[in-house]
Every structure is written in C-alpha cells, then in structure tokens.
C-alpha cells in the first residue's frame, strides 16, 4: 500500500493544477518503484523545479506500508514530521525526517527511512493543523498538536483523526479555517 500526503502553497488554479499533477505523477510512478519512495520523490522533485521558481512551495511525504513486517518505508520532502503514538504507553513523539521541499534544488537527495508500525499509531497531517490560532489568539503549535493527537489516540485508537479534528474545531479561533487541514492515521495490524 502506498500513501502520499502533500501540500502545495497557494489557493489559485495553478495550485490546484500542481496538486492534480502531483497525484497523477505519484500514481504513475508507484508501480515502477514499489519499494523506493526516495526514487519517486527524486522524480517528483525534477518535475517541480520550474514550479518552485514560479513561487509554488510543495511539501510531500510518501510512505509504502509493509503490513507483513509492520513497517512503513518512507521519504519526506519538507512535510510536517509524522507523529508516532505508542499503543502500550500512549506516549507521543515526532519522527524527525529532515528534508527540503520539492523543486527547491534539482540536486536534492531524498532518504529512504523505515518506521516501525508495531504497537503504534502513526499520524500524518498538514501544517494547517499546527498553524491554527486558538480562541485566545495563540498559535496551536506542534507541541500542543502532539498533545491533541495523544488524547485522540487515547479516546479512539482505531480512528483518532476524527477526535483530533473535533478537538481542533472546539479550540480554534475561526471556523471555517484559513488553511486546509488533513489528518491521516495509520495503525498496525489489530
């Protein structure tokens, strides 16, 4: 199973076009590189160089889930760090995957990483989730979002994304939000 979560800057038609192009390229490249997300990302990077030069910043995370071994092979291009929550202790942590966004440099290197999914919930999200302001005007931030994710997993380990979104709705300053928010949960075999 292959997944992608990405974000293209802007709210105009060109950003929508780039999003569609990214999805299409990902779909076409996956069968050719089924265990090499870093090669897919390198190909996407080459495609996006001219668009970055025109002012569009694109971040992306690609993961290929290996359910037999309870792991994900992944690579990152400037996207928010995944959150891992232990199913046993409930302890949340960021998984650091330093990288640069797509298209910034045609020579960018993307590193294949392995994330163990055994007894963990993995949460991927867009930066809109951490850049919201609460009702006091304070930015939610990565640390506060980490806490919301841990509470979401504690409340519903099979679908914490819904709980996290509901928590964001309750504490956010405005609704509708200024930025889109995507939250994706990946669980080990149960």
PDB file of C-alpha atoms in Angstrom:
ATOM      1  CA  UNK A   1       0.000   0.000   0.000  1.00  0.00           C
ATOM      2  CA  UNK A   2       1.346   3.419  -0.912  1.00  0.00           C
ATOM      3  CA  UNK A   3       0.249   6.738   0.560  1.00  0.00           C
ATOM      4  CA  UNK A   4       1.044  10.342  -0.122  1.00  0.00           C
ATOM      5  CA  UNK A   5       0.289  13.482   1.803  1.00  0.00           C
ATOM      6  CA  UNK A   6       1.316  16.750   0.219  1.00  0.00           C
ATOM      7  CA  UNK A   7       0.694  20.444   0.328  1.00  0.00           C
ATOM      8  CA  UNK A   8       1.046  22.990  -2.468  1.00  0.00           C
ATOM      9  CA  UNK A   9       1.181  26.658  -1.491  1.00  0.00           C
ATOM     10  CA  UNK A  10      -1.496  28.966  -2.832  1.00  0.00           C
ATOM     11  CA  UNK A  11      -5.240  28.871  -3.320  1.00  0.00           C
ATOM     12  CA  UNK A  12      -5.371  29.619  -7.010  1.00  0.00           C
ATOM     13  CA  UNK A  13      -5.953  27.494 -10.102  1.00  0.00           C
ATOM     14  CA  UNK A  14      -2.226  26.887 -10.576  1.00  0.00           C
ATOM     15  CA  UNK A  15      -2.001  25.342  -7.075  1.00  0.00           C
ATOM     16  CA  UNK A  16      -4.939  23.061  -7.929  1.00  0.00           C
ATOM     17  CA  UNK A  17      -3.220  22.128 -11.191  1.00  0.00           C
ATOM     18  CA  UNK A  18       0.020  21.276  -9.361  1.00  0.00           C
ATOM     19  CA  UNK A  19      -1.883  19.157  -6.844  1.00  0.00           C
ATOM     20  CA  UNK A  20      -3.524  17.191  -9.662  1.00  0.00           C
ATOM     21  CA  UNK A  21      -0.173  16.830 -11.399  1.00  0.00           C
ATOM     22  CA  UNK A  22       1.443  15.561  -8.189  1.00  0.00           C
ATOM     23  CA  UNK A  23      -1.305  12.987  -7.658  1.00  0.00           C
ATOM     24  CA  UNK A  24      -1.083  11.774 -11.255  1.00  0.00           C
ATOM     25  CA  UNK A  25       2.719  11.518 -11.216  1.00  0.00           C
ATOM     26  CA  UNK A  26       2.617   9.635  -7.890  1.00  0.00           C
ATOM     27  CA  UNK A  27       0.048   7.184  -9.261  1.00  0.00           C
ATOM     28  CA  UNK A  28       2.115   6.571 -12.390  1.00  0.00           C
ATOM     29  CA  UNK A  29       5.467   6.250 -10.594  1.00  0.00           C
ATOM     30  CA  UNK A  30       4.423   3.888  -7.778  1.00  0.00           C
ATOM     31  CA  UNK A  31       4.223   0.720  -9.897  1.00  0.00           C
ATOM     32  CA  UNK A  32       7.720   1.396 -11.292  1.00  0.00           C
ATOM     33  CA  UNK A  33       9.321   1.929  -7.857  1.00  0.00           C
ATOM     34  CA  UNK A  34       7.223  -0.151  -5.411  1.00  0.00           C
ATOM     35  CA  UNK A  35       9.853  -0.198  -2.628  1.00  0.00           C
ATOM     36  CA  UNK A  36      11.715   3.015  -3.389  1.00  0.00           C
ATOM     37  CA  UNK A  37       9.825   6.079  -2.188  1.00  0.00           C
ATOM     38  CA  UNK A  38      13.069   8.079  -2.368  1.00  0.00           C
ATOM     39  CA  UNK A  39      13.281   7.461  -6.134  1.00  0.00           C
ATOM     40  CA  UNK A  40       9.657   8.520  -6.603  1.00  0.00           C
ATOM     41  CA  UNK A  41      10.392  11.676  -4.622  1.00  0.00           C
ATOM     42  CA  UNK A  42      13.503  12.390  -6.727  1.00  0.00           C
ATOM     43  CA  UNK A  43      11.417  12.111  -9.897  1.00  0.00           C
ATOM     44  CA  UNK A  44       8.722  14.382  -8.433  1.00  0.00           C
ATOM     45  CA  UNK A  45      11.429  16.843  -7.432  1.00  0.00           C
ATOM     46  CA  UNK A  46      12.632  17.110 -11.036  1.00  0.00           C
ATOM     47  CA  UNK A  47       9.067  17.782 -12.192  1.00  0.00           C
ATOM     48  CA  UNK A  48       8.547  20.529  -9.585  1.00  0.00           C
ATOM     49  CA  UNK A  49      11.761  22.563 -10.063  1.00  0.00           C
ATOM     50  CA  UNK A  50      10.218  25.021 -12.552  1.00  0.00           C
ATOM     51  CA  UNK A  51       7.130  25.497 -10.383  1.00  0.00           C
ATOM     52  CA  UNK A  52       9.123  26.394  -7.273  1.00  0.00           C
ATOM     53  CA  UNK A  53      10.898  29.033  -9.338  1.00  0.00           C
ATOM     54  CA  UNK A  54       7.443  30.473 -10.118  1.00  0.00           C
ATOM     55  CA  UNK A  55       6.607  30.759  -6.419  1.00  0.00           C
ATOM     56  CA  UNK A  56       4.884  27.485  -5.501  1.00  0.00           C
ATOM     57  CA  UNK A  57       6.256  25.669  -2.465  1.00  0.00           C
ATOM     58  CA  UNK A  58       5.354  21.970  -2.364  1.00  0.00           C
ATOM     59  CA  UNK A  59       5.902  19.620   0.565  1.00  0.00           C
ATOM     60  CA  UNK A  60       5.326  15.897   0.343  1.00  0.00           C
ATOM     61  CA  UNK A  61       5.547  12.679   2.364  1.00  0.00           C
ATOM     62  CA  UNK A  62       5.441   9.282   0.652  1.00  0.00           C
ATOM     63  CA  UNK A  63       5.007   6.036   2.569  1.00  0.00           C
ATOM     64  CA  UNK A  64       4.808   2.427   1.454  1.00  0.00           C
ATOM     65  CA  UNK A  65       3.231   0.195   4.048  1.00  0.00           C
ATOM     66  CA  UNK A  66       4.531  -3.327   4.535  1.00  0.00           C
ATOM     67  CA  UNK A  67       1.781  -4.957   6.648  1.00  0.00           C
ATOM     68  CA  UNK A  68       3.644  -8.273   6.840  1.00  0.00           C
ATOM     69  CA  UNK A  69       6.549  -6.688   8.713  1.00  0.00           C
ATOM     70  CA  UNK A  70       4.564  -3.927  10.457  1.00  0.00           C
ATOM     71  CA  UNK A  71       6.641  -1.158   8.922  1.00  0.00           C
ATOM     72  CA  UNK A  72       6.477   1.737   6.540  1.00  0.00           C
ATOM     73  CA  UNK A  73       9.230   2.616   4.096  1.00  0.00           C
ATOM     74  CA  UNK A  74       9.045   6.353   3.544  1.00  0.00           C
ATOM     75  CA  UNK A  75      10.703   9.572   2.489  1.00  0.00           C
ATOM     76  CA  UNK A  76       9.971  13.201   3.146  1.00  0.00           C
ATOM     77  CA  UNK A  77      10.225  16.442   1.188  1.00  0.00           C
ATOM     78  CA  UNK A  78       9.748  19.220   3.721  1.00  0.00           C
ATOM     79  CA  UNK A  79       6.418  17.951   5.053  1.00  0.00           C
ATOM     80  CA  UNK A  80       5.453  18.053   8.746  1.00  0.00           C
ATOM     81  CA  UNK A  81       7.112  15.305  10.785  1.00  0.00           C
ATOM     82  CA  UNK A  82       4.905  12.249  11.413  1.00  0.00           C
ATOM     83  CA  UNK A  83       3.719  11.579  14.954  1.00  0.00           C
ATOM     84  CA  UNK A  84       4.072   8.125  16.483  1.00  0.00           C
ATOM     85  CA  UNK A  85       1.938   7.174  19.476  1.00  0.00           C
ATOM     86  CA  UNK A  86       2.721   4.008  21.416  1.00  0.00           C
ATOM     87  CA  UNK A  87      -0.324   1.735  21.710  1.00  0.00           C
ATOM     88  CA  UNK A  88       1.030   0.472  25.039  1.00  0.00           C
ATOM     89  CA  UNK A  89       2.013   3.679  26.853  1.00  0.00           C
ATOM     90  CA  UNK A  90       0.183   6.373  24.872  1.00  0.00           C
ATOM     91  CA  UNK A  91       3.456   8.307  24.628  1.00  0.00           C
ATOM     92  CA  UNK A  92       3.529  10.533  21.524  1.00  0.00           C
ATOM     93  CA  UNK A  93       6.658  11.614  19.683  1.00  0.00           C
ATOM     94  CA  UNK A  94       7.632  13.281  16.444  1.00  0.00           C
ATOM     95  CA  UNK A  95       9.614  11.200  13.965  1.00  0.00           C
ATOM     96  CA  UNK A  96      12.261  13.569  12.615  1.00  0.00           C
ATOM     97  CA  UNK A  97      12.634  13.282   8.860  1.00  0.00           C
ATOM     98  CA  UNK A  98      14.669  16.363   7.869  1.00  0.00           C
ATOM     99  CA  UNK A  99      14.444  17.279   4.211  1.00  0.00           C
ATOM    100  CA  UNK A 100      13.787  20.061   1.723  1.00  0.00           C
ATOM    101  CA  UNK A 101      10.528  20.754  -0.122  1.00  0.00           C
ATOM    102  CA  UNK A 102      10.096  19.659  -3.730  1.00  0.00           C
ATOM    103  CA  UNK A 103      11.655  21.688  -6.506  1.00  0.00           C
ATOM    104  CA  UNK A 104      13.969  23.887  -4.445  1.00  0.00           C
ATOM    105  CA  UNK A 105      17.083  22.249  -5.844  1.00  0.00           C
ATOM    106  CA  UNK A 106      17.298  19.815  -8.752  1.00  0.00           C
ATOM    107  CA  UNK A 107      20.126  18.025  -6.895  1.00  0.00           C
ATOM    108  CA  UNK A 108      18.149  17.447  -3.671  1.00  0.00           C
ATOM    109  CA  UNK A 109      18.611  13.991  -2.177  1.00  0.00           C
ATOM    110  CA  UNK A 110      15.767  12.140  -0.513  1.00  0.00           C
ATOM    111  CA  UNK A 111      16.496   9.451   2.041  1.00  0.00           C
ATOM    112  CA  UNK A 112      14.589   6.207   2.446  1.00  0.00           C
ATOM    113  CA  UNK A 113      13.548   5.710   6.072  1.00  0.00           C
ATOM    114  CA  UNK A 114      11.829   2.858   7.879  1.00  0.00           C
ATOM    115  CA  UNK A 115       9.174   3.473  10.507  1.00  0.00           C
ATOM    116  CA  UNK A 116       8.111   0.588  12.734  1.00  0.00           C
ATOM    117  CA  UNK A 117       4.319   0.380  12.969  1.00  0.00           C
ATOM    118  CA  UNK A 118       4.184  -2.451  15.507  1.00  0.00           C
ATOM    119  CA  UNK A 119       2.107  -1.415  18.530  1.00  0.00           C
ATOM    120  CA  UNK A 120       1.957   2.173  17.281  1.00  0.00           C
ATOM    121  CA  UNK A 121      -0.434   4.614  15.711  1.00  0.00           C
ATOM    122  CA  UNK A 122       1.194   6.836  13.101  1.00  0.00           C
ATOM    123  CA  UNK A 123      -0.408  10.216  12.395  1.00  0.00           C
ATOM    124  CA  UNK A 124       0.328  12.302   9.300  1.00  0.00           C
ATOM    125  CA  UNK A 125      -1.057  15.814   8.989  1.00  0.00           C
ATOM    126  CA  UNK A 126      -0.869  19.026   7.019  1.00  0.00           C
ATOM    127  CA  UNK A 127       0.628  22.176   8.514  1.00  0.00           C
ATOM    128  CA  UNK A 128      -2.804  23.784   8.764  1.00  0.00           C
ATOM    129  CA  UNK A 129      -3.354  21.692  11.905  1.00  0.00           C
ATOM    130  CA  UNK A 130      -0.469  23.355  13.749  1.00  0.00           C
ATOM    131  CA  UNK A 131      -0.832  26.870  12.374  1.00  0.00           C
ATOM    132  CA  UNK A 132      -4.374  27.483  13.668  1.00  0.00           C
ATOM    133  CA  UNK A 133      -4.935  30.025  16.408  1.00  0.00           C
ATOM    134  CA  UNK A 134      -6.994  29.097  19.431  1.00  0.00           C
ATOM    135  CA  UNK A 135      -9.759  31.326  20.793  1.00  0.00           C
ATOM    136  CA  UNK A 136      -7.172  33.318  22.790  1.00  0.00           C
ATOM    137  CA  UNK A 137      -5.265  34.077  19.593  1.00  0.00           C
ATOM    138  CA  UNK A 138      -2.380  31.745  20.491  1.00  0.00           C
ATOM    139  CA  UNK A 139      -0.984  29.523  17.751  1.00  0.00           C
ATOM    140  CA  UNK A 140      -1.732  25.859  18.426  1.00  0.00           C
ATOM    141  CA  UNK A 141       1.898  24.854  17.682  1.00  0.00           C
ATOM    142  CA  UNK A 142       3.490  21.469  17.209  1.00  0.00           C
ATOM    143  CA  UNK A 143       3.740  20.665  20.926  1.00  0.00           C
ATOM    144  CA  UNK A 144       0.071  21.357  21.597  1.00  0.00           C
ATOM    145  CA  UNK A 145      -0.933  19.401  18.495  1.00  0.00           C
ATOM    146  CA  UNK A 146       1.176  16.473  19.764  1.00  0.00           C
ATOM    147  CA  UNK A 147      -0.923  16.512  22.948  1.00  0.00           C
ATOM    148  CA  UNK A 148      -4.172  16.602  20.948  1.00  0.00           C
ATOM    149  CA  UNK A 149      -3.030  13.590  18.919  1.00  0.00           C
ATOM    150  CA  UNK A 150      -2.143  11.636  22.083  1.00  0.00           C
ATOM    151  CA  UNK A 151      -5.597  12.401  23.525  1.00  0.00           C
ATOM    152  CA  UNK A 152      -7.188  11.412  20.204  1.00  0.00           C
ATOM    153  CA  UNK A 153      -5.432   8.034  20.230  1.00  0.00           C
ATOM    154  CA  UNK A 154      -6.431   7.525  23.860  1.00  0.00           C
ATOM    155  CA  UNK A 155     -10.086   8.348  23.038  1.00  0.00           C
ATOM    156  CA  UNK A 156     -10.281   6.178  19.906  1.00  0.00           C
ATOM    157  CA  UNK A 157      -7.200   4.218  18.889  1.00  0.00           C
ATOM    158  CA  UNK A 158      -8.890   2.890  15.733  1.00  0.00           C
ATOM    159  CA  UNK A 159      -9.810   6.338  14.362  1.00  0.00           C
ATOM    160  CA  UNK A 160      -8.029   9.119  16.259  1.00  0.00           C
ATOM    161  CA  UNK A 161      -8.194  11.523  13.305  1.00  0.00           C
ATOM    162  CA  UNK A 162     -11.879  12.288  13.907  1.00  0.00           C
ATOM    163  CA  UNK A 163     -11.248  13.036  17.570  1.00  0.00           C
ATOM    164  CA  UNK A 164      -8.298  15.316  16.724  1.00  0.00           C
ATOM    165  CA  UNK A 165     -10.364  17.220  14.141  1.00  0.00           C
ATOM    166  CA  UNK A 166     -13.184  17.642  16.652  1.00  0.00           C
ATOM    167  CA  UNK A 167     -10.725  18.958  19.237  1.00  0.00           C
ATOM    168  CA  UNK A 168      -9.386  21.466  16.696  1.00  0.00           C
ATOM    169  CA  UNK A 169     -12.944  22.619  15.917  1.00  0.00           C
ATOM    170  CA  UNK A 170     -13.575  23.190  19.628  1.00  0.00           C
ATOM    171  CA  UNK A 171     -10.448  25.226  20.338  1.00  0.00           C
ATOM    172  CA  UNK A 172      -9.905  27.044  17.021  1.00  0.00           C
ATOM    173  CA  UNK A 173     -10.383  30.793  16.790  1.00  0.00           C
ATOM    174  CA  UNK A 174     -12.273  30.722  13.496  1.00  0.00           C
ATOM    175  CA  UNK A 175     -14.292  28.234  11.557  1.00  0.00           C
ATOM    176  CA  UNK A 176     -14.044  27.809   8.605  1.00  0.00           C
ATOM    177  CA  UNK A 177     -10.282  27.632   8.854  1.00  0.00           C
ATOM    178  CA  UNK A 178      -7.980  29.749   6.708  1.00  0.00           C
ATOM    179  CA  UNK A 179      -5.898  26.733   5.657  1.00  0.00           C
ATOM    180  CA  UNK A 180      -6.908  23.226   4.745  1.00  0.00           C
ATOM    181  CA  UNK A 181      -6.302  20.507   7.329  1.00  0.00           C
ATOM    182  CA  UNK A 182      -5.620  16.867   6.596  1.00  0.00           C
ATOM    183  CA  UNK A 183      -5.099  14.278   9.312  1.00  0.00           C
ATOM    184  CA  UNK A 184      -4.382  10.642   8.449  1.00  0.00           C
ATOM    185  CA  UNK A 185      -3.991   7.777  10.944  1.00  0.00           C
ATOM    186  CA  UNK A 186      -2.162   4.546  10.186  1.00  0.00           C
ATOM    187  CA  UNK A 187      -2.487   1.615  12.565  1.00  0.00           C
ATOM    188  CA  UNK A 188      -0.603  -1.617  12.890  1.00  0.00           C
ATOM    189  CA  UNK A 189      -2.497  -4.859  12.433  1.00  0.00           C
ATOM    190  CA  UNK A 190      -5.073  -5.380  15.134  1.00  0.00           C
TER     191      UNK A 190
END
